[in-house]
Short mmCIF file of C-alpha atoms and ligand atoms in Angstrom, two decimals:
data_model
loop_
_atom_site.label_atom_id
_atom_site.label_comp_id
_atom_site.label_asym_id
_atom_site.label_seq_id
_atom_site.Cartn_x
_atom_site.Cartn_y
_atom_site.Cartn_z
CA MET A 1344 31.79 54.45 -72.92
CA HIS A 1345 31.39 53.82 -76.66
CA THR A 1346 28.24 52.43 -78.18
CA VAL A 1347 28.23 50.55 -81.48
CA ASN A 1348 24.84 49.71 -82.95
CA VAL A 1349 24.14 46.53 -84.89
CA ASN A 1350 21.45 47.71 -87.25
CA LEU A 1351 19.01 44.88 -87.97
CA GLY A 1352 15.58 46.52 -87.88
CA ASP A 1353 13.52 45.30 -84.93
CA ARG A 1354 16.41 43.01 -83.92
CA SER A 1355 18.90 45.89 -83.62
CA TYR A 1356 21.03 46.12 -80.50
CA ASP A 1357 23.86 48.04 -78.93
CA ILE A 1358 27.36 46.90 -78.09
CA GLU A 1359 28.40 48.95 -75.06
CA ILE A 1360 32.19 49.15 -74.84
CA GLY A 1361 33.66 50.28 -71.53
CA CYS A 1362 30.69 49.17 -69.44
CA ASN A 1363 31.78 48.19 -65.94
CA LEU A 1364 30.67 44.70 -64.87
CA ASP A 1365 29.18 46.24 -61.73
CA ALA A 1366 26.84 48.28 -63.93
CA ALA A 1367 25.53 45.24 -65.83
CA GLY A 1368 22.28 45.07 -63.84
CA ALA A 1369 21.51 48.74 -64.43
CA ARG A 1370 22.20 48.37 -68.17
CA LEU A 1371 19.83 45.39 -68.38
CA GLN A 1372 17.05 47.23 -66.52
CA LYS A 1373 16.50 49.31 -69.64
CA LEU A 1374 15.63 46.25 -71.76
CA GLY A 1375 12.23 45.56 -70.22
CA LEU A 1376 13.10 41.98 -69.24
CA GLY A 1377 11.20 39.79 -66.76
CA LYS A 1378 12.47 39.42 -63.20
CA LYS A 1379 14.28 36.11 -63.61
CA VAL A 1380 17.71 36.02 -65.19
CA ALA A 1381 20.04 33.03 -65.56
CA LEU A 1382 23.75 33.86 -65.58
CA VAL A 1383 25.46 31.14 -67.63
CA THR A 1384 29.19 30.91 -67.11
CA ASN A 1385 32.00 28.42 -66.43
CA PRO A 1386 33.98 27.78 -63.21
CA THR A 1387 37.03 29.78 -64.35
CA VAL A 1388 35.09 32.91 -65.20
CA SER A 1389 32.61 32.44 -62.38
CA LYS A 1390 35.40 32.47 -59.79
CA LEU A 1391 36.80 35.69 -61.25
CA TYR A 1392 33.69 37.69 -62.10
CA GLY A 1393 30.49 35.71 -61.39
CA GLN A 1394 29.65 37.22 -58.02
CA ARG A 1395 30.12 40.80 -59.26
CA VAL A 1396 27.60 40.26 -62.02
CA ILE A 1397 25.16 38.42 -59.74
CA ASP A 1398 25.40 41.29 -57.20
CA SER A 1399 24.88 43.87 -59.90
CA LEU A 1400 21.82 42.02 -61.25
CA SER A 1401 20.36 41.61 -57.76
CA LYS A 1402 20.92 45.27 -56.96
CA ALA A 1403 18.97 46.14 -60.11
CA GLY A 1404 16.02 44.04 -58.89
CA PHE A 1405 16.59 40.83 -60.88
CA LEU A 1406 16.35 37.34 -59.42
CA ALA A 1407 19.69 36.09 -60.70
CA MET A 1408 20.37 32.35 -60.91
CA PRO A 1409 23.91 31.17 -61.72
CA VAL A 1410 24.21 28.23 -64.14
CA GLU A 1411 27.66 26.70 -64.61
CA VAL A 1412 28.88 24.59 -67.51
CA PRO A 1413 32.37 23.05 -67.68
CA ASP A 1414 35.24 25.11 -69.04
CA GLY A 1415 36.21 24.47 -72.65
CA GLU A 1416 34.81 23.36 -75.99
CA GLN A 1417 33.53 20.13 -74.36
CA SER A 1418 30.53 22.06 -72.98
CA LYS A 1419 29.35 23.26 -76.41
CA THR A 1420 27.01 20.31 -76.85
CA LEU A 1421 23.30 19.54 -77.02
CA ASP A 1422 23.68 17.74 -73.68
CA TRP A 1423 24.87 20.91 -71.98
CA ALA A 1424 22.18 22.96 -73.68
CA ASN A 1425 19.75 20.43 -72.22
CA SER A 1426 21.23 20.93 -68.75
CA ILE A 1427 20.60 24.65 -69.09
CA TYR A 1428 16.95 23.99 -70.13
CA THR A 1429 16.57 21.73 -67.08
CA ALA A 1430 17.91 24.39 -64.70
CA LEU A 1431 15.53 26.93 -66.22
CA LEU A 1432 12.52 24.62 -66.02
CA ILE A 1433 13.19 23.49 -62.44
CA ASN A 1434 13.33 27.15 -61.47
CA SER A 1435 10.11 28.06 -63.33
CA PHE A 1436 11.69 30.32 -65.92
CA ASP A 1437 9.21 31.49 -68.54
CA ARG A 1438 9.23 33.32 -71.87
CA THR A 1439 9.99 36.67 -70.22
CA SER A 1440 13.06 35.36 -68.40
CA ALA A 1441 16.48 36.17 -69.85
CA LEU A 1442 19.79 34.38 -70.24
CA VAL A 1443 23.05 36.21 -69.72
CA ALA A 1444 26.27 34.70 -71.13
CA LEU A 1445 29.34 35.60 -69.07
CA GLY A 1446 32.43 34.09 -70.68
CA GLY A 1447 34.26 33.48 -73.91
CA GLY A 1448 32.92 32.25 -77.24
CA VAL A 1449 32.08 28.81 -75.90
CA VAL A 1450 29.74 30.11 -73.20
CA GLY A 1451 28.34 32.73 -75.60
CA ASP A 1452 27.57 30.27 -78.43
CA LEU A 1453 26.00 27.73 -76.04
CA THR A 1454 23.95 30.30 -74.11
CA GLY A 1455 22.75 31.94 -77.31
CA PHE A 1456 21.65 28.57 -78.65
CA ALA A 1457 19.84 27.72 -75.40
CA ALA A 1458 18.13 31.15 -75.50
CA ALA A 1459 17.12 30.68 -79.15
CA THR A 1460 15.46 27.35 -78.42
CA PHE A 1461 14.11 27.57 -74.84
CA MET A 1462 10.34 28.14 -75.17
CA ARG A 1463 10.96 29.09 -78.82
CA GLY A 1464 13.19 31.98 -77.87
CA VAL A 1465 13.89 34.09 -74.79
CA PRO A 1466 15.97 37.27 -74.59
CA PHE A 1467 19.71 36.92 -74.12
CA ILE A 1468 22.58 39.24 -73.34
CA GLN A 1469 26.26 38.75 -74.03
CA ILE A 1470 28.96 39.76 -71.54
CA PRO A 1471 32.07 38.54 -73.41
CA THR A 1472 35.23 38.01 -71.33
CA THR A 1473 37.78 36.96 -73.98
CA LEU A 1474 39.13 39.24 -76.70
CA LEU A 1475 37.79 36.84 -79.35
CA ALA A 1476 34.29 36.97 -77.86
CA MET A 1477 34.42 40.79 -77.55
CA VAL A 1478 35.40 41.43 -81.16
CA ASP A 1479 33.79 38.48 -82.89
CA SER A 1480 31.63 35.73 -81.41
CA SER A 1481 29.32 37.88 -79.24
CA ILE A 1482 28.30 39.96 -82.26
CA GLY A 1483 26.20 38.83 -85.19
CA GLY A 1484 23.88 36.19 -83.80
CA LYS A 1485 25.60 32.97 -84.83
CA THR A 1486 24.77 30.64 -81.95
CA GLY A 1487 25.24 26.91 -81.77
CA VAL A 1488 26.73 23.73 -80.42
CA ASN A 1489 29.05 21.07 -81.79
CA HIS A 1490 28.02 17.63 -83.05
CA PRO A 1491 30.26 14.55 -82.71
CA LEU A 1492 30.65 14.74 -86.51
CA GLY A 1493 31.75 18.36 -86.63
CA LYS A 1494 32.04 21.77 -85.00
CA ASN A 1495 29.20 24.30 -84.97
CA LEU A 1496 26.91 22.08 -87.05
CA ILE A 1497 23.80 22.58 -84.90
CA GLY A 1498 22.74 26.17 -84.45
CA ALA A 1499 20.52 29.14 -85.06
CA PHE A 1500 20.85 32.76 -86.06
CA TYR A 1501 19.66 34.51 -82.92
CA GLN A 1502 20.68 38.03 -81.98
CA PRO A 1503 21.37 39.16 -78.42
CA LYS A 1504 19.47 42.12 -76.93
CA LYS A 1505 22.72 43.75 -75.86
CA VAL A 1506 26.47 43.15 -75.70
CA LEU A 1507 28.26 44.58 -72.65
CA ILE A 1508 32.04 44.83 -72.82
CA ASP A 1509 34.19 45.49 -69.76
CA MET A 1510 37.73 45.46 -71.12
CA THR A 1511 39.33 45.29 -67.67
CA VAL A 1512 38.48 41.56 -67.54
CA LEU A 1513 41.15 41.00 -70.19
CA GLN A 1514 43.78 41.53 -67.46
CA SER A 1515 43.14 38.00 -66.21
CA LEU A 1516 42.95 36.40 -69.66
CA PRO A 1517 45.93 34.12 -70.44
CA LYS A 1518 48.26 35.72 -73.01
CA LYS A 1519 47.69 32.83 -75.41
CA GLU A 1520 43.93 33.49 -75.43
CA PHE A 1521 44.49 37.20 -75.94
CA LEU A 1522 46.66 36.49 -78.97
CA ALA A 1523 44.03 34.13 -80.39
CA GLY A 1524 41.62 37.09 -80.34
CA MET A 1525 44.24 39.31 -81.98
CA ALA A 1526 44.12 37.08 -85.07
CA GLU A 1527 40.50 38.17 -85.57
CA VAL A 1528 41.37 41.83 -84.91
CA ILE A 1529 44.14 41.69 -87.55
CA LYS A 1530 41.63 40.05 -89.92
CA TYR A 1531 39.40 43.16 -89.77
CA GLY A 1532 42.29 45.36 -90.86
CA ILE A 1533 43.09 43.12 -93.83
CA ILE A 1534 39.54 42.67 -95.08
CA TRP A 1535 38.09 46.13 -94.41
CA ASP A 1536 40.27 48.95 -93.16
CA ALA A 1537 43.83 49.77 -94.29
CA GLU A 1538 44.16 52.54 -91.68
CA PHE A 1539 43.28 50.10 -88.93
CA PHE A 1540 45.87 47.67 -90.33
CA GLU A 1541 48.43 50.49 -90.08
CA TYR A 1542 47.36 51.24 -86.51
CA LEU A 1543 47.87 47.59 -85.57
CA SER A 1544 51.36 47.57 -86.98
CA LYS A 1545 52.39 50.88 -85.35
CA ASN A 1546 50.93 50.18 -81.89
CA ARG A 1547 51.78 46.52 -81.41
CA GLU A 1548 53.72 46.98 -78.18
CA MET A 1549 50.98 49.04 -76.50
CA ILE A 1550 48.32 46.58 -77.63
CA LEU A 1551 50.23 43.57 -76.34
CA ALA A 1552 50.82 45.42 -73.06
CA LEU A 1553 47.02 45.89 -72.81
CA GLU A 1554 47.36 49.68 -72.70
CA PRO A 1555 43.74 50.78 -72.06
CA GLY A 1556 43.52 53.44 -74.81
CA SER A 1557 44.78 51.21 -77.61
CA LEU A 1558 42.79 48.24 -76.32
CA GLU A 1559 39.62 50.29 -76.36
CA TRP A 1560 40.34 51.51 -79.88
CA ILE A 1561 41.00 48.07 -81.39
CA ILE A 1562 37.90 46.60 -79.72
CA LYS A 1563 35.72 49.50 -80.84
CA ARG A 1564 36.98 49.45 -84.42
CA SER A 1565 36.63 45.64 -84.65
CA CYS A 1566 33.07 45.81 -83.29
CA GLU A 1567 32.21 48.58 -85.76
CA ILE A 1568 33.47 46.53 -88.70
CA LYS A 1569 31.72 43.33 -87.63
CA ALA A 1570 28.50 45.31 -86.91
CA GLU A 1571 28.62 46.95 -90.34
CA VAL A 1572 29.17 43.67 -92.19
CA VAL A 1573 26.48 41.82 -90.21
CA SER A 1574 24.01 44.70 -90.60
CA LYS A 1575 24.40 44.44 -94.39
CA ASP A 1576 24.22 40.64 -94.57
CA GLU A 1577 22.95 38.97 -91.41
CA ARG A 1578 22.56 35.45 -92.85
CA GLU A 1579 25.76 35.26 -94.89
CA SER A 1580 24.17 35.29 -98.30
CA GLY A 1581 27.02 37.43 -99.65
CA LEU A 1582 29.20 40.03 -97.94
CA ARG A 1583 29.37 38.33 -94.51
CA ALA A 1584 31.45 35.56 -96.11
CA ILE A 1585 34.43 37.96 -96.10
CA LEU A 1586 34.64 37.36 -92.34
CA ASN A 1587 35.78 33.84 -93.22
CA PHE A 1588 39.10 35.26 -94.44
CA GLY A 1589 41.82 32.89 -93.18
CA HIS A 1590 39.18 30.57 -91.74
CA THR A 1591 38.73 28.08 -94.59
CA ILE A 1592 42.42 27.17 -94.72
CA GLY A 1593 42.63 27.78 -90.94
CA HIS A 1594 39.87 25.29 -90.22
CA ALA A 1595 41.58 22.70 -92.41
CA ILE A 1596 44.80 23.24 -90.42
CA GLU A 1597 42.88 22.92 -87.13
CA THR A 1598 41.42 19.63 -88.32
CA ALA A 1599 44.80 18.34 -89.55
CA GLU A 1600 46.22 19.19 -86.12
CA ASP A 1601 43.34 17.29 -84.53
CA TYR A 1602 42.17 20.46 -82.76
CA THR A 1603 45.31 20.65 -80.62
CA MET A 1604 46.01 24.05 -82.14
CA SER A 1605 43.85 26.97 -81.00
CA HIS A 1606 41.45 28.42 -83.56
CA GLY A 1607 43.07 31.88 -83.58
CA TYR A 1608 46.53 30.46 -84.23
CA ALA A 1609 45.21 28.34 -87.09
CA VAL A 1610 43.41 31.38 -88.55
CA ALA A 1611 46.68 33.35 -88.37
CA ILE A 1612 48.42 30.75 -90.56
CA GLY A 1613 45.28 30.53 -92.72
CA MET A 1614 45.44 34.29 -93.38
CA VAL A 1615 49.11 34.09 -94.35
CA TYR A 1616 48.43 31.22 -96.78
CA ALA A 1617 45.39 33.02 -98.20
CA ALA A 1618 47.59 36.05 -98.85
CA ARG A 1619 50.32 33.90 -100.44
CA PHE A 1620 47.65 32.23 -102.58
CA ALA A 1621 46.30 35.63 -103.65
CA LEU A 1622 49.79 36.55 -104.82
CA GLN A 1623 50.25 33.21 -106.61
CA LEU A 1624 46.91 33.61 -108.42
CA GLY A 1625 47.60 37.21 -109.35
CA PHE A 1626 44.92 38.85 -107.18
CA CYS A 1627 47.41 41.04 -105.32
CA ASP A 1628 50.97 42.29 -105.66
CA PRO A 1629 53.88 41.04 -103.53
CA SER A 1630 53.75 43.98 -101.10
CA VAL A 1631 50.27 42.90 -99.93
CA SER A 1632 51.14 39.34 -98.99
CA GLU A 1633 54.41 40.56 -97.50
CA ARG A 1634 52.66 43.12 -95.27
CA VAL A 1635 50.04 40.58 -94.15
CA GLU A 1636 52.71 38.05 -93.28
CA ASN A 1637 54.93 40.60 -91.50
CA LEU A 1638 52.12 41.96 -89.34
CA ILE A 1639 50.93 38.50 -88.32
CA ALA A 1640 54.48 37.35 -87.54
CA SER A 1641 55.18 40.53 -85.57
CA TYR A 1642 52.42 39.58 -83.10
CA GLY A 1643 54.22 36.29 -82.43
CA PHE A 1644 52.17 33.92 -84.56
CA GLN A 1645 53.70 31.06 -86.51
CA VAL A 1646 53.26 31.87 -90.17
CA ASP A 1647 54.47 28.73 -91.88
CA LEU A 1648 53.11 25.21 -92.02
CA SER A 1649 56.66 23.91 -91.64
CA ALA A 1650 56.60 25.21 -88.05
CA LEU A 1651 53.82 22.77 -87.14
CA THR A 1652 54.55 19.49 -85.37
CA ARG A 1653 53.40 17.69 -88.50
CA ARG A 1654 53.13 19.48 -91.81
CA PRO A 1655 49.72 18.69 -93.36
CA THR A 1656 49.59 17.69 -97.03
CA ALA A 1657 47.62 19.66 -99.60
CA ASN A 1658 45.26 16.70 -100.03
CA GLU A 1659 44.49 16.60 -96.34
CA LEU A 1660 43.70 20.31 -96.29
CA LEU A 1661 41.66 20.06 -99.46
CA THR A 1662 39.54 17.19 -98.13
CA THR A 1663 38.56 19.19 -95.04
CA MET A 1664 37.94 22.32 -97.08
CA GLN A 1665 35.60 20.36 -99.32
CA ILE A 1666 33.52 18.88 -96.54
CA ASP A 1667 33.48 22.22 -94.77
CA LYS A 1668 29.89 23.45 -94.73
CA LYS A 1669 30.94 26.60 -96.51
CA ALA A 1670 31.72 24.64 -99.67
CA GLU A 1671 29.17 24.89 -102.45
CA GLY A 1672 28.84 22.06 -104.95
CA GLY A 1673 32.30 20.77 -104.04
CA LYS A 1674 34.04 23.99 -105.12
CA VAL A 1675 35.40 25.90 -102.20
CA ARG A 1676 35.02 29.68 -102.05
CA LEU A 1677 38.14 31.39 -100.78
CA VAL A 1678 38.43 34.92 -99.46
CA LEU A 1679 41.67 36.42 -100.76
CA PRO A 1680 43.18 39.90 -100.31
CA LYS A 1681 43.35 42.25 -103.31
CA LYS A 1682 44.97 44.98 -101.28
CA ILE A 1683 45.11 45.85 -97.58
CA GLY A 1684 41.50 46.65 -96.65
CA GLU A 1685 39.88 44.84 -99.57
CA VAL A 1686 39.23 41.18 -100.34
CA VAL A 1687 37.70 39.16 -103.12
CA ILE A 1688 35.61 36.00 -102.79
CA THR A 1689 36.59 33.51 -105.46
CA LYS A 1690 36.16 29.93 -106.64
CA GLU A 1691 38.69 30.50 -109.42
CA TRP A 1692 41.51 28.27 -108.26
CA SER A 1693 42.52 24.69 -108.91
CA GLU A 1694 43.70 21.78 -106.79
CA ASN A 1695 47.07 21.89 -108.55
CA GLN A 1696 47.52 25.52 -107.61
CA LEU A 1697 46.73 24.68 -103.99
CA GLN A 1698 49.26 21.82 -104.13
CA ASP A 1699 51.89 24.33 -105.29
CA LEU A 1700 50.97 26.71 -102.48
CA ILE A 1701 51.23 24.07 -99.76
CA ALA A 1702 54.43 22.60 -101.18
CA GLY A 1703 56.06 26.03 -101.51
N1 LIG B 1446 29.42 32.79 -82.86
C1 LIG B 1446 30.41 33.22 -83.60
O1 LIG B 1446 30.23 34.03 -84.49
C2 LIG B 1446 31.79 32.71 -83.31
C3 LIG B 1446 32.90 33.33 -83.91
C4 LIG B 1446 34.17 32.87 -83.58
C5 LIG B 1446 34.32 31.83 -82.69
N2 LIG B 1446 33.21 31.25 -82.13
C6 LIG B 1446 33.35 30.17 -81.16
O2 LIG B 1446 33.98 30.69 -79.99
C7 LIG B 1446 34.62 29.64 -79.31
C8 LIG B 1446 35.99 30.08 -78.86
O3 LIG B 1446 35.84 31.19 -77.98
P1 LIG B 1446 37.04 31.69 -77.06
O4 LIG B 1446 38.25 31.80 -77.88
O5 LIG B 1446 36.54 32.87 -76.34
O6 LIG B 1446 37.31 30.45 -76.10
P2 LIG B 1446 36.69 30.02 -74.68
O7 LIG B 1446 35.31 30.47 -74.54
O8 LIG B 1446 36.97 28.57 -74.54
O9 LIG B 1446 37.61 30.83 -73.65
C9 LIG B 1446 38.99 30.58 -73.61
C10 LIG B 1446 39.48 30.30 -72.19
O10 LIG B 1446 39.58 31.53 -71.49
C11 LIG B 1446 38.91 31.43 -70.22
N3 LIG B 1446 38.46 32.78 -69.90
C12 LIG B 1446 37.46 33.47 -70.48
N4 LIG B 1446 37.46 34.73 -70.04
C13 LIG B 1446 38.47 34.85 -69.17
C14 LIG B 1446 39.01 35.93 -68.42
N5 LIG B 1446 38.52 37.17 -68.53
N6 LIG B 1446 40.05 35.68 -67.60
C15 LIG B 1446 40.61 34.44 -67.54
N7 LIG B 1446 40.17 33.40 -68.25
C16 LIG B 1446 39.13 33.60 -69.06
C17 LIG B 1446 37.84 30.42 -70.47
O11 LIG B 1446 37.39 29.85 -69.25
C18 LIG B 1446 38.55 29.43 -71.36
O12 LIG B 1446 39.32 28.55 -70.60
C19 LIG B 1446 34.63 28.43 -80.24
O13 LIG B 1446 33.68 27.50 -79.81
C20 LIG B 1446 34.23 29.02 -81.58
O14 LIG B 1446 33.53 28.09 -82.38
C21 LIG B 1446 31.97 31.67 -82.43
#
């Protein structure tokens, strides 16, 4: 088992990679939690893994209560957070009780938000079951729900007490979901670690075949990079913004596609366009954007807007980018690659230049 520490003073915690689900109860025993634990999950994940985690918690002496929310983004709402509060209150949960999120990013974000707000904050633990949740959403304390007017607009920074990763659960994850997580893994190579980028390009077949050794390595390295960035800038006042690489354009594509395209796939195209933009603006040389594009394409992602059912216009993308909450004073900050393993955050670009990029 590998342990990666997220170093945030008295809110520090470990990510335990290679922890068997059946050992979850024993791992939680060490956290000094109260007896009552709510296991929040969805029907898909519950059917596959819920009972194993409940048994493990019970064996470790916890009173484990399952709480199910519907599968999918539709459950990331204040209404569903409220349903969790109700289940906790009816069952006399108190400030010492803990919430455990067993699922992908949706369950993790919702459970974290419920934990941050129930009785002004109770402990919570993440057991991510998608690749995206393992390498990204379970780490760093961004919790929240969606609002009818936009995604992730209601939320809190609230760190888990532990993240437990059992990679064997990825065997049941649909290929499409695995690939969505790979977009985030590739992102870490581009923004932070050229050697990791190289590893991803040399070991693609083993990774896509879920070979345990390479899977463990890419999850560990991604967790290390996210942990390091978050430890240096928990609240995104500077460095953490680099994690948005590919996301600003990606989010605009997601919106233009009316959320029919999965986030990871939109981020993949967003990263390609960010790299092309970096080349156009003179931040990087042609080999950088070429390598980014080739790696992303080699994993089976679409890399061009022309491949979409409806090609969005530059104006459409720009409008979303401007109302995106990451915009400051109307000028959007973009994260662009300088070389493999290093990015720059810049507002130095114009609408005309973006028009040229999208038209190209
Ligand atoms: N908090 C953050 O920092 C952060 C970062 C990135 C994304 N997010 C959020 O994460 C969410 C997306 O997360 P996601 O991609 O994990 O999607 P998801 O949680 O919807 O899971 C994807 C699908 O896989 C199923 N599933 C999960 N684990 C499985 C398994 N082991 N076997 C079979 N099926 C399984 C789920 O039931 C679901 O149908 C979005 O809401 C996004 O906003 C948050």
